[in-house]
Structures are given as structure tokens and as C-alpha cells.
């Protein structure tokens, strides 16, 4: 999950802490800007999404949510933007 | 010669032993209180080419250095090797959560890097980072340790902040080892 502002990233990190989200720099293949991204483990996806839906005041254009698949190498990264429904 | 460093805190036993070893003394043995001192002396012994053995001595321990010539002089730095030094629990000095999140991102990024640091060093308030305030930091440092990084944590600082029993990752260390690590690598990055 990436954010329009650093404040949004930090407040969402706090909100999603129970789902054991991890902060990381926004991957280069998503954006070249220096931003905070949150990494959500597949097994915590639903928990994180429901915490976000219940607790976040962010508008749809203030964050982006991606599903990233990789076989472990940098060459084969499939990145798909998804919605929280 | 036997040195009595019972009741002495790190790094005093290391200082006492180092002085004798560098003067070329043989049959050097030193009485210390516990495991942290034994480990520190073992690292000193390895660095100086005088490996140690240890045994219990009543409620204290006796650490013996192997006889032989003491290696003196600087270790040649490996090209591209580096150490990362944290002397705060934050990147930057402003109040708030940004600095802490930057630390988390930095340690995460290091743990994913192809060229991992030889050492990650924690001193002063930096030691708070290895006490589990952020589980992510512990995870990422453990990843680095598995890949071969040495994580050295200033024991004096843990003691000052009363965090000695809270350390969750890394090796309790001293000024000798931390400065030694800095001299061993080709660059030190201070965050």
C-alpha cells in the first residue's frame, strides 16, 4: 500500500499494526519517489483490509493498494493495482 | 600471569587483558564475572591471534589466552565492505514518528540488499532499537545475521538505559569491538 503523503503512511501504519504490517520504501517499480509503503502479508490481507475499512479516513485518491507477485527474482514481478471493497 | 577483573564491568576486563597481550605476556588468564565478559575476551583473543578457553572458578570464570605471538596492527579493509552505525533510535532528531519509521525502512532495505553490511552497530539511544520496541527491526536484523552481518550493541548503553535484559537481537559488545569494526570496514555509514 502506498500513500500520497507521509502522514497518511504513518497513521495507516499505526492503524494496521495489529495485522503485523511492515514499513518499507515504496518499491522502485511502483514509484521513483521516496515514500513509505506498507507491506501486508497474504495471510494478513483480510485482517488489514477490514481494519483499514473500519478505521481509515483516507480518500481513494490518497492511497494505492497493489497485489504483488514475484518468483523471488527482480525480473519477474507482477504488480496489479487492486481496490479494497 | 593472572589478572583479577572480578566485579569489573565491560570494557575494563578487555582493557586489562589487551594491555598485557599487546605487551607480549604469556600464560595470560583473567578472572571475570560472567558470559558477556567471556564473549568480549573471546573476540579480543580471536582478533589478536590468541584464542581463549574459559572455565568456571567458584562463582566466577577464568578465561585463558593461548600462548603465542600477539597480532598487532590494523586489519586490512575488504573493498566495498561497510558498517552502519545508529547512535539514536531515529534517523534525524525531530520529535515524532517519522524518524522511527525511517529507521525501520533503512534496516528493512539493508536486509534486502545484495551487498549487506559487515556490521550494524548500535550505541547510545540506538540500543533501544534492539529491545523489541519494533518487531520488524528484530526480524530484519535477524535476517541480516543469517546472511552474515554482525550486530554489535553497546553494553554500557544498554546498562545506562536499564535495557540489558531486554536485548532481543545482536551481541552485547564494547567500545573496542565497535571501534574495531569501524576500522575494519572500508566505510562507516552513520544514520
Coordinates of C-alpha atoms in Angstrom, one line a residue:
Chain A
X1 CA 0.0 0.0 0.0
X2 CA 1.4 3.4 -1.0
X3 CA 0.3 6.9 0.0
X4 CA 0.0 10.4 -1.2
X5 CA 1.5 11.7 2.0
X6 CA 4.0 10.6 4.6
X7 CA 1.5 11.4 7.3
X8 CA -1.1 9.1 5.7
X9 CA 1.5 6.4 5.6
X10 CA 2.5 6.8 9.3
X11 CA -1.1 7.0 10.5
X12 CA -2.1 3.9 8.5
X13 CA 0.9 2.0 9.8
X14 CA -0.4 2.6 13.3
X15 CA -3.9 1.6 12.3
X16 CA -2.8 -1.6 10.7
X17 CA -0.2 -2.6 13.4
X18 CA -2.4 -5.4 14.7
X19 CA -2.2 -7.0 11.2
X20 CA 1.7 -7.0 11.6
X21 CA 2.2 -4.8 8.6
X22 CA 5.8 -3.8 7.8
X23 CA 7.1 -0.5 6.6
X24 CA 9.4 -0.4 3.6
X25 CA 10.4 2.1 0.9
X26 CA 8.0 2.2 -2.0
X27 CA 9.4 -0.3 -4.4
X28 CA 11.1 1.3 -7.4
X29 CA 8.9 -0.5 -9.9
X30 CA 5.9 1.4 -8.4
X31 CA 7.3 4.8 -8.0
X32 CA 10.7 6.5 -8.0
X33 CA 9.7 8.9 -5.3
X34 CA 10.9 8.4 -1.8
X35 CA 7.9 7.2 0.1
X36 CA 6.8 4.9 2.9
X37 CA 4.9 1.8 1.8
X38 CA 3.3 -0.8 3.9
X39 CA 3.8 -4.4 3.2
X40 CA 0.9 -6.7 4.1
X41 CA 1.5 -10.5 4.3
X42 CA -1.0 -12.6 2.2
X43 CA -2.3 -14.3 5.4
X44 CA -3.0 -10.9 7.0
X45 CA -4.6 -9.4 4.0
X46 CA -8.2 -9.7 5.1
X47 CA -7.5 -8.5 8.6
X48 CA -5.6 -5.5 7.3
X49 CA -8.3 -4.6 4.8
X50 CA -11.1 -4.7 7.4
X51 CA -9.0 -2.6 9.9
X52 CA -8.5 -0.1 7.1
X53 CA -12.1 0.0 6.0
X54 CA -13.2 0.5 9.6
X55 CA -10.6 2.9 10.8
X56 CA -9.2 4.9 7.9
X57 CA -10.4 8.3 6.8
X58 CA -8.3 8.3 3.6
X59 CA -10.0 9.0 0.4
X60 CA -9.5 6.8 -2.6
X61 CA -7.0 9.1 -4.3
X62 CA -4.9 9.3 -1.1
X63 CA -3.5 5.8 -1.3
X64 CA -3.0 3.0 -3.7
X65 CA -3.2 -0.7 -3.0
X66 CA -1.3 -3.3 -5.0
X67 CA -1.1 -7.0 -5.3
X68 CA 2.5 -8.0 -6.0
X69 CA 3.5 -11.4 -7.2
X70 CA 7.1 -12.5 -7.6
X71 CA 9.1 -15.7 -8.0
X72 CA 11.8 -14.1 -5.9
X73 CA 13.8 -12.5 -8.7
X74 CA 13.7 -8.9 -9.6
X75 CA 12.9 -9.7 -13.3
X76 CA 9.6 -11.4 -12.7
X77 CA 7.5 -9.0 -10.6
X78 CA 3.8 -8.7 -11.5
X79 CA 2.2 -5.8 -9.9
X80 CA -1.5 -5.2 -10.1
X81 CA -3.4 -2.3 -8.6
X82 CA -6.5 -3.5 -6.7
X83 CA -9.3 -1.9 -4.7
X84 CA -10.4 -2.5 -1.1
X85 CA -14.0 -3.5 -1.3
Chain B
X1 CA 50.0 -14.1 34.8
X2 CA 46.6 -14.0 36.3
X3 CA 44.5 -10.8 36.2
X4 CA 41.7 -10.4 38.6
X5 CA 38.8 -8.5 36.9
X6 CA 36.1 -9.8 39.2
X7 CA 33.5 -7.2 39.8
X8 CA 34.7 -5.2 36.8
X9 CA 32.2 -4.2 34.1
X10 CA 32.9 -4.2 30.4
X11 CA 35.1 -3.0 28.9
X12 CA 37.5 -3.0 31.8
X13 CA 38.5 -6.7 31.6
X14 CA 39.1 -6.3 27.9
X15 CA 41.3 -3.2 28.5
X16 CA 43.3 -5.1 31.2
X17 CA 43.8 -8.2 29.1
X18 CA 44.6 -6.2 25.9
X19 CA 47.4 -4.3 27.6
X20 CA 49.1 -7.5 28.7
X21 CA 48.6 -9.3 25.5
X22 CA 49.9 -6.5 23.4
X23 CA 53.0 -6.3 25.7
X24 CA 53.6 -9.9 24.6
X25 CA 52.8 -11.5 28.0
X26 CA 52.3 -15.3 28.0
X27 CA 50.2 -17.6 30.2
X28 CA 47.6 -14.8 30.5
X29 CA 44.5 -15.6 32.4
X30 CA 41.8 -13.4 33.7
X31 CA 39.1 -13.8 36.3
X32 CA 35.7 -12.3 35.3
X33 CA 32.1 -12.3 36.4
X34 CA 30.0 -13.6 33.5
X35 CA 29.3 -14.5 30.0
X36 CA 29.3 -11.0 28.5
X37 CA 32.9 -10.6 29.6
X38 CA 33.9 -14.1 28.5
X39 CA 32.5 -13.4 25.0
X40 CA 34.2 -10.0 24.8
X41 CA 37.5 -11.5 25.8
X42 CA 37.0 -14.4 23.2
X43 CA 36.6 -11.8 20.5
X44 CA 39.7 -9.9 21.7
X45 CA 41.6 -13.2 21.7
X46 CA 40.5 -14.0 18.1
X47 CA 41.4 -10.6 16.9
X48 CA 44.8 -10.7 18.4
X49 CA 45.5 -14.3 17.3
X50 CA 45.4 -15.5 21.0
X51 CA 42.2 -17.6 21.2
X52 CA 40.6 -18.2 24.6
X53 CA 39.3 -21.0 26.6
X54 CA 37.1 -20.5 29.7
X55 CA 36.2 -22.5 32.8
X56 CA 34.2 -21.9 36.0
X57 CA 36.2 -20.7 39.0
X58 CA 33.9 -20.8 42.1
X59 CA 31.1 -18.3 41.3
X60 CA 33.4 -16.5 38.7
X61 CA 35.0 -17.6 35.5
X62 CA 38.6 -18.0 34.4
X63 CA 39.4 -17.0 30.8
X64 CA 42.8 -18.2 29.5
X65 CA 44.5 -16.9 26.4
X66 CA 46.6 -19.2 24.2
X67 CA 50.3 -18.6 24.2
X68 CA 52.0 -17.2 21.1
X69 CA 52.7 -14.0 19.3
X70 CA 50.1 -11.3 19.6
X71 CA 48.9 -9.9 16.3
X72 CA 49.2 -6.1 16.3
X73 CA 48.3 -3.6 13.6
X74 CA 45.2 -2.8 11.6
X75 CA 43.2 -5.3 9.7
X76 CA 43.1 -4.5 6.0
X77 CA 39.6 -3.5 5.0
X78 CA 37.8 -5.5 2.3
X79 CA 36.8 -3.4 -0.7
X80 CA 33.1 -2.5 -0.6
X81 CA 32.7 -3.6 3.0
X82 CA 30.7 -1.2 5.2
X83 CA 29.2 -0.8 8.6
X84 CA 26.0 1.0 9.6
X85 CA 26.1 3.0 12.8
X86 CA 23.0 4.0 14.8
X87 CA 23.6 6.3 17.7
X88 CA 19.9 7.4 18.0
X89 CA 16.7 5.4 17.9
X90 CA 15.6 7.6 15.0
X91 CA 17.0 8.9 11.7
X92 CA 17.2 12.7 12.4
X93 CA 16.5 14.4 15.6
X94 CA 12.9 15.7 15.3
X95 CA 10.3 14.5 17.6
X96 CA 7.7 12.2 16.3
X97 CA 7.3 9.0 14.3
X98 CA 9.0 9.9 11.0
X99 CA 12.5 9.2 12.3
X100 CA 11.5 5.8 13.7
X101 CA 9.8 4.8 10.5
X102 CA 12.8 5.8 8.5
X103 CA 15.0 3.6 10.7
X104 CA 12.6 0.7 10.1
X105 CA 12.7 1.3 6.4
X106 CA 16.5 1.6 6.4
X107 CA 17.0 -1.7 8.3
X108 CA 14.5 -3.4 6.0
X109 CA 16.3 -2.1 2.9
X110 CA 19.6 -3.3 4.3
X111 CA 18.2 -6.7 4.9
X112 CA 17.1 -7.0 1.3
X113 CA 20.3 -5.6 -0.1
X114 CA 22.7 -7.6 -2.2
X115 CA 25.7 -6.1 -0.5
X116 CA 24.8 -6.5 3.1
X117 CA 26.8 -4.6 5.8
X118 CA 29.6 -6.3 7.6
X119 CA 28.4 -4.7 10.8
X120 CA 25.3 -2.9 12.2
X121 CA 26.3 -1.0 15.3
X122 CA 24.1 0.4 18.0
X123 CA 25.3 2.9 20.5
X124 CA 23.7 5.4 23.0
X125 CA 19.9 5.7 22.3
X126 CA 20.4 3.5 19.3
X127 CA 20.4 0.5 21.6
X128 CA 16.6 1.0 22.2
X129 CA 16.1 -0.3 18.6
X130 CA 17.2 -3.8 19.5
X131 CA 14.9 -4.2 22.5
X132 CA 11.8 -5.1 20.6
X133 CA 10.1 -1.7 20.5
X134 CA 9.6 -2.5 16.8
X135 CA 9.2 -6.3 16.0
X136 CA 10.1 -5.5 12.4
X137 CA 13.5 -4.3 13.3
X138 CA 14.3 -7.5 15.2
X139 CA 13.1 -9.6 12.2
X140 CA 15.1 -7.7 9.7
X141 CA 18.3 -7.7 11.9
X142 CA 17.9 -11.5 12.3
X143 CA 17.7 -11.8 8.5
X144 CA 20.9 -9.8 8.3
X145 CA 22.6 -12.0 10.9
X146 CA 21.6 -15.1 9.0
X147 CA 23.2 -13.6 5.9
X148 CA 26.4 -13.0 7.9
X149 CA 26.2 -9.5 9.3
X150 CA 27.4 -8.9 12.8
X151 CA 25.1 -6.9 15.0
X152 CA 27.0 -5.3 17.9
X153 CA 25.2 -3.5 20.7
X154 CA 26.9 -1.2 23.2
X155 CA 26.7 -2.9 26.6
X156 CA 27.4 0.3 28.5
X157 CA 24.5 1.9 26.8
X158 CA 22.1 -1.0 27.5
X159 CA 23.2 -0.8 31.1
X160 CA 22.6 3.0 31.3
X161 CA 19.1 2.7 29.9
X162 CA 18.5 -0.4 32.1
X163 CA 17.8 -2.4 29.0
X164 CA 20.5 -5.1 29.4
X165 CA 17.9 -7.9 29.9
X166 CA 15.6 -6.5 27.1
X167 CA 18.0 -7.1 24.2
X168 CA 16.4 -9.3 21.6
X169 CA 18.9 -9.4 18.8
X170 CA 22.7 -8.9 18.4
X171 CA 25.7 -9.3 20.6
X172 CA 26.4 -7.2 23.7
X173 CA 29.7 -5.5 22.9
X174 CA 32.1 -2.8 23.9
X175 CA 33.9 0.2 22.6
X176 CA 36.9 -1.9 21.5
X177 CA 34.8 -4.1 19.3
X178 CA 32.6 -1.3 17.9
X179 CA 35.6 0.9 17.1
X180 CA 37.5 -2.1 15.8
X181 CA 34.5 -3.0 13.5
X182 CA 34.5 0.6 12.2
X183 CA 38.2 0.4 11.4
X184 CA 37.9 -3.0 9.7
X185 CA 35.5 -2.0 7.0
X186 CA 36.1 0.4 4.1
X187 CA 33.3 2.8 5.2
X188 CA 31.0 3.5 8.0
X189 CA 27.6 4.9 7.3
X190 CA 26.1 6.8 10.2
X191 CA 22.3 7.1 10.2

